[in-house]
Amino acid sequence: QEHNSGTFRLYSSVDMVSVERLRLTTARYAQAYPGDPITLVISSPGGSVFDGWVLFDHLRALSAQGHKITTVVRGMAGSMAAILTQAGDTRIIGPESYLVIHEPSSVAWGKTSDLIDELDVMKRLTRQAEDVFARRSKLSAKEIKAKTLKKDWYVGSRECKALGFVDSIG
């Protein structure tokens, strides 16, 4: 949904369709309104890691072009949506909202060598996510790994603010 206010919404899973829609509408907005702020409101369980990285990189590129990017969590930003929250120059979470952080998941099938290759990719994606959270928070990648190893970490708004995953509650 494109609005003259510069506010866009991700109220679905992170997939090729939702990401491409947001990429195109934010790019059109950015071209029409150079330097104007862009807000992405997120209420999503997450989804595809690779599709999510497309939107993450796009938002950071818009920021580099002079658009102030604000991400706002309403309800829950889970998995890849929690990572997308970190793409904002300013990150806001609703008082009753949560980030859900965990290891990436995969559906793998094939020969042993195929599974080993998939495991290597999954380890790289896990480190990449941990690094993004570590860069934007007060925790190290190692501390984030300890909190998310083999489990989902539900991080409430106050804890998000205290740990630096968001800049404010509102």
PDB file of N, CA and C in Angstrom, residues 11 13 16 38 41 52 61 64 79 89 91 93 100 102 105 107 114-115 129 131 136 144 147 151 154:
ATOM      1  N   TYR A  11       2.080  -6.760   6.491  1.00  0.00           N
ATOM      2  CA  TYR A  11       1.119  -7.453   7.352  1.00  0.00           C
ATOM      3  C   TYR A  11       0.891  -8.859   6.820  1.00  0.00           C
ATOM      4  N   SER A  13       3.370 -12.701   5.532  1.00  0.00           N
ATOM      5  CA  SER A  13       4.673 -13.353   5.628  1.00  0.00           C
ATOM      6  C   SER A  13       5.660 -12.676   4.682  1.00  0.00           C
ATOM      7  N   MET A  16       8.411 -13.728  -1.723  1.00  0.00           N
ATOM      8  CA  MET A  16       8.753 -13.026  -2.954  1.00  0.00           C
ATOM      9  C   MET A  16       7.699 -11.986  -3.325  1.00  0.00           C
ATOM     10  N   ILE A  38      10.589   7.373   5.183  1.00  0.00           N
ATOM     11  CA  ILE A  38       9.817   6.184   4.835  1.00  0.00           C
ATOM     12  C   ILE A  38       9.637   5.358   6.102  1.00  0.00           C
ATOM     13  N   VAL A  41       5.669  -0.373   8.680  1.00  0.00           N
ATOM     14  CA  VAL A  41       4.981  -0.945   9.833  1.00  0.00           C
ATOM     15  C   VAL A  41       4.946  -2.455   9.618  1.00  0.00           C
ATOM     16  N   GLY A  52      13.748 -11.888   2.382  1.00  0.00           N
ATOM     17  CA  GLY A  52      13.910 -10.853   3.402  1.00  0.00           C
ATOM     18  C   GLY A  52      15.167 -10.028   3.215  1.00  0.00           C
ATOM     19  N   ALA A  61      19.603   0.715   1.261  1.00  0.00           N
ATOM     20  CA  ALA A  61      19.980   1.534   0.100  1.00  0.00           C
ATOM     21  C   ALA A  61      19.167   2.830   0.072  1.00  0.00           C
ATOM     22  N   ALA A  64      20.688   5.124   2.494  1.00  0.00           N
ATOM     23  CA  ALA A  64      21.932   5.699   1.958  1.00  0.00           C
ATOM     24  C   ALA A  64      21.644   6.817   0.952  1.00  0.00           C
ATOM     25  N   SER A  79      11.051 -13.936  13.345  1.00  0.00           N
ATOM     26  CA  SER A  79      11.999 -14.526  12.417  1.00  0.00           C
ATOM     27  C   SER A  79      12.592 -13.472  11.469  1.00  0.00           C
ATOM     28  N   ASP A  89      16.581   3.051  10.398  1.00  0.00           N
ATOM     29  CA  ASP A  89      17.478   4.003  11.071  1.00  0.00           C
ATOM     30  C   ASP A  89      16.945   4.246  12.477  1.00  0.00           C
ATOM     31  N   ARG A  91      14.033   2.478  15.080  1.00  0.00           N
ATOM     32  CA  ARG A  91      13.227   1.268  15.274  1.00  0.00           C
ATOM     33  C   ARG A  91      12.313   1.473  16.470  1.00  0.00           C
ATOM     34  N   ILE A  93       8.816  -0.120  18.676  1.00  0.00           N
ATOM     35  CA  ILE A  93       7.981  -1.291  18.935  1.00  0.00           C
ATOM     36  C   ILE A  93       6.795  -0.868  19.791  1.00  0.00           C
ATOM     37  N   VAL A 100      10.425 -11.998  17.764  1.00  0.00           N
ATOM     38  CA  VAL A 100      10.683 -13.418  17.979  1.00  0.00           C
ATOM     39  C   VAL A 100      11.920 -13.763  17.161  1.00  0.00           C
ATOM     40  N   HIS A 102      15.062 -16.453  16.339  1.00  0.00           N
ATOM     41  CA  HIS A 102      15.467 -17.862  16.397  1.00  0.00           C
ATOM     42  C   HIS A 102      16.396 -18.181  15.237  1.00  0.00           C
ATOM     43  N   SER A 105      15.290 -21.722   9.708  1.00  0.00           N
ATOM     44  CA  SER A 105      14.889 -23.115   9.519  1.00  0.00           C
ATOM     45  C   SER A 105      14.915 -23.449   8.034  1.00  0.00           C
ATOM     46  N   VAL A 107      13.869 -26.762   5.014  1.00  0.00           N
ATOM     47  CA  VAL A 107      13.319 -28.057   4.665  1.00  0.00           C
ATOM     48  C   VAL A 107      14.306 -28.651   3.671  1.00  0.00           C
ATOM     49  N   ASP A 114      24.089 -33.484  -0.170  1.00  0.00           N
ATOM     50  CA  ASP A 114      23.164 -32.353  -0.313  1.00  0.00           C
ATOM     51  C   ASP A 114      22.835 -31.758   1.055  1.00  0.00           C
ATOM     52  N   LEU A 115      22.594 -32.636   2.028  1.00  0.00           N
ATOM     53  CA  LEU A 115      22.251 -32.178   3.376  1.00  0.00           C
ATOM     54  C   LEU A 115      23.422 -31.455   4.029  1.00  0.00           C
ATOM     55  N   ALA A 129      22.478 -13.480  10.546  1.00  0.00           N
ATOM     56  CA  ALA A 129      21.404 -12.908  11.363  1.00  0.00           C
ATOM     57  C   ALA A 129      21.929 -12.475  12.730  1.00  0.00           C
ATOM     58  N   ASP A 131      24.882 -11.566  13.489  1.00  0.00           N
ATOM     59  CA  ASP A 131      25.714 -10.374  13.299  1.00  0.00           C
ATOM     60  C   ASP A 131      24.872  -9.105  13.143  1.00  0.00           C
ATOM     61  N   ARG A 136      23.244  -4.002  15.892  1.00  0.00           N
ATOM     62  CA  ARG A 136      22.210  -3.039  16.239  1.00  0.00           C
ATOM     63  C   ARG A 136      21.790  -3.090  17.700  1.00  0.00           C
ATOM     64  N   ILE A 144      23.641 -13.612  21.512  1.00  0.00           N
ATOM     65  CA  ILE A 144      22.402 -13.840  20.768  1.00  0.00           C
ATOM     66  C   ILE A 144      22.270 -15.316  20.420  1.00  0.00           C
ATOM     67  N   LYS A 147      20.988 -17.305  23.310  1.00  0.00           N
ATOM     68  CA  LYS A 147      19.560 -17.096  23.596  1.00  0.00           C
ATOM     69  C   LYS A 147      18.654 -17.809  22.597  1.00  0.00           C
ATOM     70  N   LYS A 151      15.817 -22.819  20.196  1.00  0.00           N
ATOM     71  CA  LYS A 151      14.546 -22.327  20.746  1.00  0.00           C
ATOM     72  C   LYS A 151      14.212 -20.948  20.187  1.00  0.00           C
ATOM     73  N   TYR A 154      11.255 -15.013  22.598  1.00  0.00           N
ATOM     74  CA  TYR A 154      10.229 -13.976  22.548  1.00  0.00           C
ATOM     75  C   TYR A 154      10.722 -12.793  23.368  1.00  0.00           C
TER      76      TYR A 154
END
